[in-house]
Short mmCIF file of C-alpha atoms in Angstrom, two decimals:
data_model
loop_
_atom_site.label_atom_id
_atom_site.label_comp_id
_atom_site.label_asym_id
_atom_site.label_seq_id
_atom_site.Cartn_x
_atom_site.Cartn_y
_atom_site.Cartn_z
CA MET T 11 104.17 117.86 120.00
CA GLY T 12 101.38 115.32 120.07
CA ILE T 13 98.33 113.89 118.38
CA LYS T 14 95.21 115.08 120.14
CA LEU T 15 92.41 112.56 120.58
CA SER T 16 89.34 113.57 122.55
CA ARG T 17 87.90 110.99 124.91
CA ARG T 18 84.87 110.65 122.66
CA LEU T 19 86.96 110.13 119.51
CA TYR T 20 89.20 107.66 121.34
CA HIS T 21 86.26 105.49 122.36
CA LEU T 22 84.65 105.88 118.93
CA ILE T 23 87.80 104.58 117.18
CA LEU T 24 88.04 101.60 119.52
CA SER T 25 84.32 100.84 119.13
CA ILE T 26 84.54 100.93 115.32
CA LEU T 27 87.62 98.69 115.25
CA TRP T 28 86.11 96.17 117.67
CA GLY T 29 82.87 96.27 115.70
CA LEU T 30 84.67 95.48 112.44
CA LEU T 31 86.65 92.72 114.14
CA ILE T 32 83.54 91.10 115.61
CA PHE T 33 81.61 91.44 112.33
CA ARG T 34 84.40 89.75 110.35
CA SER T 35 84.76 87.04 113.01
CA ILE T 36 81.06 86.21 112.84
CA SER T 37 81.28 86.09 109.04
CA ILE T 38 84.21 83.66 109.20
CA PHE T 39 82.66 81.42 111.84
CA THR T 40 79.36 81.10 109.97
CA SER T 41 81.17 79.98 106.80
CA VAL T 42 83.83 77.80 108.47
CA THR T 43 82.04 75.98 111.26
CA GLU T 44 85.06 74.36 112.90
CA TYR T 45 85.84 74.57 116.62
CA SER T 46 89.50 75.41 115.91
CA VAL T 47 88.39 78.52 114.00
CA PHE T 48 86.53 79.71 117.10
CA ILE T 49 89.77 79.38 119.11
CA ASP T 50 91.65 81.21 116.35
CA LEU T 51 89.22 84.13 116.43
CA ILE T 52 89.48 84.37 120.23
CA LEU T 53 93.27 84.55 119.85
CA VAL T 54 92.94 87.29 117.22
CA GLY T 55 90.83 89.29 119.67
CA CYS T 56 93.43 88.81 122.42
CA ILE T 57 96.22 89.88 120.05
CA PHE T 58 94.22 92.98 119.08
CA GLN T 59 93.96 93.89 122.75
CA ILE T 60 97.73 93.75 123.33
CA SER T 61 98.82 95.26 120.01
CA VAL T 62 96.38 97.73 118.43
CA TYR T 63 94.79 98.83 121.70
CA PRO T 64 98.07 100.03 123.33
CA PHE T 65 98.94 101.91 120.13
CA ILE T 66 95.67 103.87 120.21
CA LYS T 67 95.63 104.20 124.01
CA ASN T 68 99.09 105.77 124.13
CA ILE T 69 98.16 108.24 121.38
CA TYR T 70 95.16 109.24 123.50
CA LYS T 71 97.14 109.30 126.75
CA PHE T 72 100.45 110.81 125.67
CA GLY T 73 99.87 112.20 122.17
CA PHE T 74 102.21 109.68 120.55
CA PRO T 75 102.77 105.89 120.62
CA LYS T 76 105.73 104.28 122.36
CA ILE T 77 108.53 102.94 120.17
CA ILE T 78 107.45 99.33 120.72
CA ASP T 79 103.83 100.22 119.86
CA PHE T 80 104.82 100.59 116.21
CA PHE T 81 106.07 97.00 116.20
CA ARG T 82 102.95 95.72 117.95
CA PHE T 83 100.66 97.58 115.57
CA SER T 84 102.55 96.37 112.47
CA SER T 85 102.46 92.82 113.82
CA PHE T 86 98.66 92.88 113.89
CA ILE T 87 98.44 94.31 110.36
CA PHE T 88 100.78 91.74 108.80
CA LEU T 89 99.70 88.61 110.70
CA PRO T 90 96.30 88.43 112.52
CA LEU T 91 94.68 90.83 110.04
CA ASN T 92 96.06 88.73 107.19
CA TYR T 93 94.56 85.66 108.88
CA LEU T 94 91.16 87.38 109.08
CA ASN T 95 91.35 88.11 105.35
CA ILE T 96 92.03 84.48 104.38
CA ALA T 97 90.49 82.44 107.22
CA ASP T 98 87.57 81.28 105.07
CA GLN T 99 89.87 80.48 102.10
CA LEU T 100 92.51 78.26 103.72
CA ASN T 101 91.63 75.36 101.40
CA GLU T 102 92.69 77.42 98.37
CA GLU T 103 96.28 77.45 97.10
CA ARG T 104 96.09 81.10 96.02
CA VAL T 105 96.27 82.33 99.62
CA GLY T 106 99.34 80.21 100.40
CA ILE T 107 103.03 80.88 99.77
CA TYR T 108 103.55 82.20 96.23
CA GLY T 109 99.96 81.15 95.55
CA ILE T 110 101.06 77.54 95.04
CA LEU T 111 101.37 76.00 98.53
CA LEU T 112 98.35 75.21 100.66
CA ILE T 113 98.43 76.50 104.24
CA ASN T 114 98.70 73.62 106.71
CA LYS T 115 95.65 74.24 108.91
CA ASP T 116 97.10 72.05 111.67
CA PHE T 117 99.52 74.87 112.54
CA VAL T 118 97.23 77.89 112.24
CA THR T 119 96.11 78.01 115.88
CA GLU T 120 99.64 77.53 117.19
CA SER T 121 100.87 80.28 114.86
CA LEU T 122 98.38 82.76 116.30
CA PHE T 123 99.25 81.58 119.82
CA CYS T 124 102.92 82.17 119.02
CA VAL T 125 102.16 85.79 118.06
CA PHE T 126 100.15 86.22 121.27
CA ILE T 127 102.92 84.79 123.48
CA CYS T 128 105.61 86.93 121.83
CA LEU T 129 103.56 90.12 122.15
CA LEU T 130 102.88 89.20 125.77
CA ALA T 131 106.64 88.95 126.35
CA ILE T 132 107.13 92.44 124.88
CA GLY T 133 104.28 93.77 127.02
CA ILE T 134 105.79 92.33 130.21
CA ALA T 135 109.16 93.95 129.48
CA ASP T 136 107.50 97.29 128.73
CA LYS T 137 105.42 97.12 131.92
CA MET T 138 108.52 96.42 134.03
CA PHE T 139 110.14 99.64 132.82
CA SER T 140 106.98 101.77 132.87
CA LEU T 141 106.45 100.92 136.56
CA LYS T 142 109.99 102.04 137.41
CA PHE T 143 110.18 105.19 135.28
CA HIS T 144 107.77 108.09 134.81
CA GLU T 145 105.86 106.93 131.75
CA LYS T 146 104.62 110.27 130.40
CA ASN T 147 108.07 111.91 130.46
CA ASN T 148 109.48 109.02 128.47
CA VAL T 149 106.86 108.85 125.73
CA THR T 150 106.79 112.54 124.83
CA PHE T 151 109.92 114.64 125.20
CA PRO T 152 111.05 118.18 124.37
CA VAL T 153 113.37 118.95 121.48
CA VAL T 154 116.41 120.52 123.15
CA LYS T 155 118.64 122.48 120.78
CA ASN T 156 121.90 122.04 122.68
CA VAL T 157 124.25 121.07 119.85
CA VAL T 158 125.55 122.73 116.72
CA LEU T 159 126.71 121.37 113.41
CA LYS T 160 130.49 121.75 113.30
CA ASN T 161 130.72 122.59 109.61
CA LEU T 162 127.80 122.67 107.19
CA ASN T 163 130.02 122.51 104.10
CA VAL T 164 131.81 119.40 105.36
CA PHE T 165 128.48 117.78 106.26
CA ILE T 166 127.03 118.44 102.79
CA SER T 167 130.18 117.27 100.99
CA ILE T 168 130.45 114.00 102.91
CA SER T 169 126.71 113.29 102.59
CA PHE T 170 126.92 113.50 98.80
CA PHE T 171 130.09 111.43 98.80
CA PHE T 172 128.25 108.62 100.59
CA ILE T 173 125.15 108.76 98.39
CA SER T 174 127.48 108.60 95.36
CA ILE T 175 129.13 105.50 96.83
CA GLN T 176 125.65 103.99 97.23
CA PHE T 177 124.91 104.51 93.55
CA TYR T 178 128.26 102.97 92.60
CA LEU T 179 127.61 99.88 94.76
CA LEU T 180 124.09 99.59 93.33
CA PHE T 181 125.12 99.68 89.68
CA ALA T 182 128.08 97.39 90.45
CA GLY T 183 125.53 94.80 91.64
CA LEU T 184 126.81 94.68 95.22
CA ILE T 185 123.64 96.02 96.86
CA GLY T 186 119.96 96.30 95.98
CA TYR T 187 117.52 93.75 94.60
CA GLY T 188 119.27 90.99 92.69
CA ALA T 189 122.60 91.37 94.51
CA ASP T 190 124.25 88.18 95.76
CA SER T 191 122.81 87.97 99.29
CA THR T 192 125.06 85.07 100.26
CA TYR T 193 128.17 87.02 99.24
CA TYR T 194 126.87 90.07 101.07
CA ALA T 195 126.20 88.06 104.24
CA GLU T 196 129.29 85.86 104.32
CA ASN T 197 132.06 88.00 102.79
CA GLN T 198 134.68 88.96 105.37
CA TYR T 199 134.33 92.61 104.36
CA SER T 200 130.53 92.61 104.47
CA PHE T 201 130.71 95.06 107.36
CA VAL T 202 132.04 97.67 104.91
CA LEU T 203 128.91 97.37 102.76
CA GLN T 204 126.70 97.49 105.86
CA PHE T 205 128.60 100.50 107.17
CA LEU T 206 128.29 102.37 103.87
CA SER T 207 124.64 101.39 103.40
CA SER T 208 123.64 102.74 106.81
CA PHE T 209 124.94 106.22 106.07
CA SER T 210 122.63 107.27 103.22
CA GLY T 211 119.58 106.98 105.49
CA LEU T 212 121.51 108.49 108.39
CA PHE T 213 122.36 111.63 106.42
CA PHE T 214 118.80 111.77 105.10
CA ILE T 215 117.19 111.81 108.55
CA THR T 216 119.77 114.38 109.71
CA TYR T 217 118.90 116.69 106.82
CA ALA T 218 115.22 116.44 107.82
CA ILE T 219 115.96 117.07 111.51
CA LEU T 220 118.11 120.11 110.71
CA LYS T 221 115.45 121.44 108.34
CA TYR T 222 112.33 121.00 110.47
CA LEU T 223 113.53 120.86 114.08
CA TYR T 224 116.58 123.13 114.01
CA ASP T 225 115.21 125.63 111.47
CA PHE T 226 117.94 125.40 108.86
CA ASP T 227 116.34 127.47 106.12
CA THR T 228 119.08 129.12 104.10
CA ARG T 229 118.91 129.03 100.33
CA LYS T 230 122.08 126.93 100.19
CA PHE T 231 120.86 124.35 102.71
CA ASN T 232 117.43 124.05 101.07
CA PHE T 233 119.03 123.44 97.67
CA TYR T 234 121.23 120.60 98.92
CA TYR T 235 118.43 119.18 101.08
CA ILE T 236 116.08 118.94 98.08
CA LEU T 237 118.86 117.54 95.88
CA TYR T 238 119.70 114.88 98.47
CA CYS T 239 116.00 113.97 98.76
CA VAL T 240 115.76 113.51 94.99
CA LEU T 241 118.92 111.37 94.86
CA TYR T 242 117.78 109.28 97.83
CA PHE T 243 114.39 108.48 96.28
CA VAL T 244 115.93 107.81 92.85
CA PHE T 245 118.32 105.41 94.57
CA GLY T 246 115.32 103.78 96.24
CA LEU T 247 113.61 103.27 92.87
CA TYR T 248 116.69 101.78 91.21
CA SER T 249 117.54 99.57 94.19
CA GLY T 250 114.21 97.76 93.90
CA MET T 251 113.81 97.90 97.67
CA LYS T 252 110.37 99.25 98.55
CA GLY T 253 111.40 100.05 102.10
CA THR T 254 113.99 102.62 101.03
CA ILE T 255 111.35 104.97 99.61
CA ILE T 256 108.71 104.31 102.25
CA PHE T 257 111.18 104.76 105.09
CA GLY T 258 112.52 107.88 103.39
CA ILE T 259 109.03 109.37 103.56
CA VAL T 260 108.84 108.42 107.25
CA TYR T 261 112.27 110.00 107.85
CA ILE T 262 110.86 113.30 106.60
CA LEU T 263 107.48 113.05 108.31
CA LEU T 264 108.79 112.33 111.83
CA PRO T 265 110.87 115.53 112.26
CA PHE T 266 108.17 117.46 110.41
CA TYR T 267 105.60 116.17 112.90
CA PHE T 268 107.82 116.72 115.95
CA SER T 269 108.32 120.35 114.87
CA GLY T 270 104.62 121.02 115.36
CA ARG T 271 103.94 121.71 111.70
CA SER T 272 100.83 120.41 109.97
CA LEU T 273 100.74 118.82 106.54
CA LYS T 274 98.85 120.54 103.76
CA LYS T 275 96.12 118.49 102.10
CA SER T 276 98.03 118.61 98.82
CA TRP T 277 101.05 117.00 100.50
CA ILE T 278 98.91 114.28 102.08
CA VAL T 279 97.36 113.49 98.69
CA SER T 280 100.79 113.45 97.04
CA ILE T 281 102.20 111.05 99.64
CA LEU T 282 99.21 108.73 99.27
CA VAL T 283 99.50 108.77 95.47
CA VAL T 284 103.24 108.01 95.60
CA GLY T 285 102.62 105.19 98.07
CA PHE T 286 99.83 103.76 95.92
CA LEU T 287 101.93 103.82 92.75
CA LEU T 288 105.12 102.53 94.34
CA TYR T 289 104.24 98.88 94.84
CA PRO T 290 103.03 97.92 91.35
CA ILE T 291 106.05 99.68 89.78
CA ASN T 292 108.46 98.08 92.22
CA THR T 293 106.92 94.63 91.78
CA GLU T 294 107.17 94.89 87.98
CA TYR T 295 110.75 96.16 88.24
CA ARG T 296 111.82 93.24 90.43
CA GLU T 297 110.10 90.75 88.12
CA ILE T 298 111.92 92.16 85.09
CA LEU T 299 115.30 92.06 86.86
CA ALA T 300 114.67 88.51 88.08
CA HIS T 301 113.88 87.16 84.60
CA ASN T 302 116.38 89.20 82.57
CA GLU T 303 119.87 88.88 84.03
CA ASN T 304 121.63 91.11 81.50
CA ILE T 305 119.11 93.93 81.36
CA SER T 306 120.24 97.36 82.58
CA LYS T 307 118.47 98.96 85.52
CA ASP T 308 117.50 101.98 83.38
CA VAL T 309 115.73 99.81 80.82
CA ALA T 310 114.16 97.61 83.50
CA LEU T 311 112.75 100.60 85.38
CA GLY T 312 111.36 102.12 82.18
CA LEU T 313 109.65 98.84 81.27
CA ALA T 314 108.32 98.51 84.82
CA ILE T 315 106.75 101.97 84.79
CA ASN T 316 105.22 101.35 81.36
CA SER T 317 103.90 97.92 82.37
CA ALA T 318 102.55 99.05 85.73
CA PHE T 319 100.58 101.87 84.12
CA GLN T 320 98.75 99.71 81.60
CA ILE T 321 95.24 100.99 82.30
CA LYS T 322 93.43 97.70 81.95
CA ASP T 323 95.73 95.93 84.44
CA PHE T 324 96.64 98.77 86.79
CA GLY T 325 93.98 98.15 89.43
CA GLU T 326 94.62 94.42 89.44
CA LYS T 327 98.41 94.87 89.65
CA SER T 328 98.15 97.42 92.45
CA SER T 329 95.81 95.19 94.45
CA SER T 330 98.02 92.15 93.87
CA SER T 331 101.17 94.00 94.94
CA TYR T 332 99.66 95.19 98.20
CA ASN T 333 98.09 91.82 98.95
CA GLU T 334 101.48 90.14 98.55
CA ARG T 335 103.10 92.69 100.84
CA LEU T 336 100.52 92.19 103.57
CA SER T 337 100.29 88.40 103.27
CA MET T 338 102.84 87.28 105.86
CA PHE T 339 100.71 84.81 107.82
CA PRO T 340 101.25 81.80 105.47
CA TYR T 341 105.03 82.16 105.92
CA LEU T 342 104.66 82.14 109.70
CA VAL T 343 102.55 78.98 109.54
CA LYS T 344 105.19 77.34 107.34
CA SER T 345 107.93 78.10 109.86
CA LEU T 346 106.03 76.32 112.62
CA GLU T 347 105.43 73.38 110.31
CA LEU T 348 109.14 73.11 109.45
CA GLU T 349 110.68 73.92 112.85
CA ASN T 350 111.82 70.33 113.43
CA LYS T 351 113.62 70.33 110.04
CA TRP T 352 115.33 73.70 110.53
CA ASP T 353 118.91 73.25 111.72
CA VAL T 354 120.59 76.55 110.82
CA TYR T 355 120.27 78.40 114.13
CA LYS T 356 118.82 76.64 117.18
CA ASN T 357 118.35 77.13 120.92
CA MET T 358 119.50 80.77 120.86
CA GLU T 359 123.15 79.69 120.69
CA ARG T 360 123.97 82.54 118.29
CA TYR T 361 122.87 85.09 120.90
CA PHE T 362 126.24 84.67 122.61
CA TYR T 363 127.61 86.66 119.66
CA LEU T 364 125.14 89.51 120.15
CA PRO T 365 127.27 91.73 122.46
CA ILE T 366 130.16 91.56 119.95
CA SER T 367 128.08 91.51 116.75
CA PHE T 368 129.55 94.88 115.68
CA ILE T 369 132.99 93.29 115.25
CA PRO T 370 133.80 92.88 111.51
CA ARG T 371 133.61 89.39 110.05
CA PHE T 372 137.28 89.31 109.08
CA LEU T 373 138.01 89.46 112.84
CA LEU T 374 135.09 87.22 113.88
CA SER T 375 134.52 84.78 111.03
CA ASN T 376 132.07 82.55 112.92
CA LYS T 377 129.49 85.19 113.76
CA PRO T 378 125.96 84.53 112.38
CA THR T 379 125.26 85.38 108.75
CA SER T 380 122.07 87.08 107.58
CA ASP T 381 121.36 84.69 104.70
CA THR T 382 118.64 82.81 106.58
CA GLY T 383 115.96 83.98 104.12
CA SER T 384 117.54 82.11 101.22
CA LYS T 385 118.12 79.07 103.45
CA PHE T 386 114.47 79.06 104.48
CA GLN T 387 113.50 79.34 100.81
CA ASN T 388 115.77 76.37 100.08
CA LEU T 389 114.15 74.32 102.85
CA ILE T 390 110.73 74.83 101.25
CA PHE T 391 111.48 74.81 97.53
CA GLN T 392 115.05 73.42 97.27
CA ASP T 393 116.32 76.56 95.57
CA THR T 394 118.01 79.77 96.66
CA ASN T 395 116.93 82.07 93.84
CA ASN T 396 114.82 84.08 96.25
CA SER T 397 114.71 84.97 99.91
CA ILE T 398 111.60 84.74 102.07
CA THR T 399 110.92 85.53 105.70
CA PRO T 400 108.46 83.95 108.14
CA THR T 401 108.55 87.27 110.09
CA ALA T 402 110.25 87.91 113.41
CA TYR T 403 107.81 85.50 115.05
CA GLY T 404 108.67 82.67 112.69
CA TRP T 405 112.42 83.21 113.03
CA ALA T 406 112.05 83.20 116.81
CA TYR T 407 110.00 79.99 116.75
CA LEU T 408 112.53 78.26 114.49
CA GLU T 409 115.07 78.56 117.31
CA GLY T 410 113.26 75.78 119.15
CA GLY T 411 109.60 76.51 119.82
CA LEU T 412 107.45 78.78 121.96
CA ILE T 413 109.79 79.05 124.96
CA TYR T 414 112.66 80.33 122.84
CA ALA T 415 110.28 82.64 120.98
CA PHE T 416 109.09 84.12 124.30
CA LEU T 417 112.66 84.65 125.53
CA GLN T 418 113.76 86.40 122.34
CA PHE T 419 110.82 88.79 122.34
CA PHE T 420 111.27 89.48 126.04
CA LEU T 421 114.88 90.44 125.27
CA LEU T 422 113.69 92.63 122.38
CA GLY T 423 111.20 94.31 124.72
CA ILE T 424 113.95 95.03 127.26
CA VAL T 425 116.29 96.56 124.66
CA ILE T 426 113.58 98.80 123.19
CA SER T 427 112.43 99.81 126.69
CA ILE T 428 115.97 100.90 127.58
CA PHE T 429 115.86 103.37 124.70
CA GLN T 430 112.31 104.38 125.57
CA TYR T 431 112.80 104.94 129.30
CA VAL T 432 116.51 105.13 130.19
CA VAL T 433 118.54 106.82 127.42
CA ASN T 434 119.00 110.60 127.59
CA LYS T 435 116.51 112.11 125.14
CA LYS T 436 117.81 115.68 125.15
CA THR T 437 120.29 115.23 122.31
CA ILE T 438 120.18 115.24 118.53
CA PHE T 439 121.82 111.81 118.74
CA PHE T 440 118.64 110.47 120.34
CA LEU T 441 116.43 112.20 117.77
CA ILE T 442 118.35 110.56 114.93
CA PHE T 443 118.39 107.17 116.60
CA TYR T 444 114.76 107.43 117.70
CA SER T 445 113.60 108.14 114.14
CA THR T 446 115.52 105.21 112.66
CA LEU T 447 114.37 102.92 115.48
CA ILE T 448 110.71 103.70 114.76
CA VAL T 449 111.31 102.82 111.11
CA GLN T 450 112.88 99.50 112.18
CA MET T 451 109.85 98.78 114.38
CA LEU T 452 107.53 99.08 111.38
CA VAL T 453 109.20 96.05 109.78
CA VAL T 454 108.05 92.72 111.24
CA GLU T 455 109.98 90.57 108.75
CA ASN T 456 113.34 90.95 110.53
CA ASP T 457 114.93 88.13 112.49
CA VAL T 458 115.00 89.21 116.16
CA TYR T 459 118.72 88.41 116.46
CA PHE T 460 119.68 90.48 113.43
CA LEU T 461 117.32 93.28 114.49
CA LEU T 462 119.03 93.47 117.89
CA ALA T 463 122.46 93.24 116.25
CA GLN T 464 121.50 96.06 113.89
CA ILE T 465 120.37 98.22 116.81
CA LEU T 466 123.66 97.67 118.67
CA GLN T 467 125.67 98.35 115.52
CA SER T 468 123.63 101.50 114.94
CA VAL T 469 124.51 102.80 118.41
CA PHE T 470 128.20 102.31 117.60
CA ILE T 471 127.98 103.91 114.12
CA TYR T 472 125.70 106.77 115.19
CA SER T 473 127.99 107.62 118.12
CA ILE T 474 130.92 108.04 115.73
CA TYR T 475 128.71 110.02 113.32
CA TYR T 476 127.55 112.31 116.14
CA LYS T 477 131.12 112.97 117.31
CA ILE T 478 132.27 113.81 113.78
CA PHE T 479 129.55 116.27 112.80
CA PHE T 480 128.18 117.81 116.00
CA LYS T 481 129.40 119.54 119.13
CA LYS T 482 127.55 120.35 122.32
CA ILE T 483 126.90 123.90 123.52
CA GLU T 484 126.04 124.90 127.05
CA ASN T 485 123.09 127.27 126.67
CA GLY T 486 122.30 127.32 122.96
CA ASN T 487 118.80 127.67 121.74
CA ASN T 488 119.58 127.50 118.08
CA MET T 489 122.00 125.86 115.76
#
């Protein structure tokens, strides 16, 4: 298991990336001749060195990135890279929030510095653990087949029961795009929805692990595996949540990759095509749902597909959808600008709830609610019809500035490092958790508190799941 990079290719990749970065920086500085821009570009270079460089270095060194490398890499893509794309257009409204708010240039440098400080905190935590534990043995690890599925029929039956529940909740308007986020976050039984929602992805990754790592290849298993895949992706389309489909693809690719298999060119092309088509369709679908309250999801999806594939607008819509998805930097800048007005969660006081965050709300009514996106939207636009995120960095800064941001990311680095270096990796439990954790690391929009709470809740839920469906064997080599 591992991605092989020769020394020559490794240095070539780094040289090309640094060359592109320097070329774009020179282009920006020649068109925007302000001293602050020079500082900004220096910060971008520093961020590249502690985010993209470790990602590539660990692939070269170990054959695969560390868990935290996925977060660092995504952070660069969504924030500093976004800054590089718009640095010479900051006086134009179209690059701001929703294309209507100008970016406050007074907070641009501090925003980039915030990203640098937070990534530095993660790097310090990772270094502390890597010095204590053998780094290579904790980045790559063998797949040990020491457990068996207790009952395949029970597993299949329960998996389809849960995906059916997901469809019911979706069409009842309790989950998915357009659902009442405040109700979902504050209702005393919200833990039930969270519990149920976590299981569709959990079963999905387990199907993929059993298929590709444990060589489940019977006709019966393959039939239900394919059927579950279809239902999962259909659910993703109807839910309006882009991440469901993208993460579903990742859930399949990780076990497939760990098994040592190689993707056929036709599969690679298919995945790229699906990914390219997904965003314009999803964006149209969400727009239709947002502006037509009584429309059915079937009709909305049909209209979205038809609209997205209008030939004359397809390229423009696709480009616009991806630009919106990658344009997170303006939201980060806005969070720094509004930090002194934000009074929802401050000074990390809510972190006292973190160790007991898995306790249901009807038993712990005062625990933090995950409706901060709509509250941040309300602070900017005085409405709660949408939910926006200033990314993990913005949420951390809103707690009270750079010091609190550093502390939160240091804590995040410690938690991820525990799973990277300390937790026993020779179990299917770890494989399942590892795969879902990598997916979580690809998302930089999450509030650090709720990300950590989700990780702790996942440990609790996955432990129960593991006990229900699997049993350990002493010297088994196959399931």
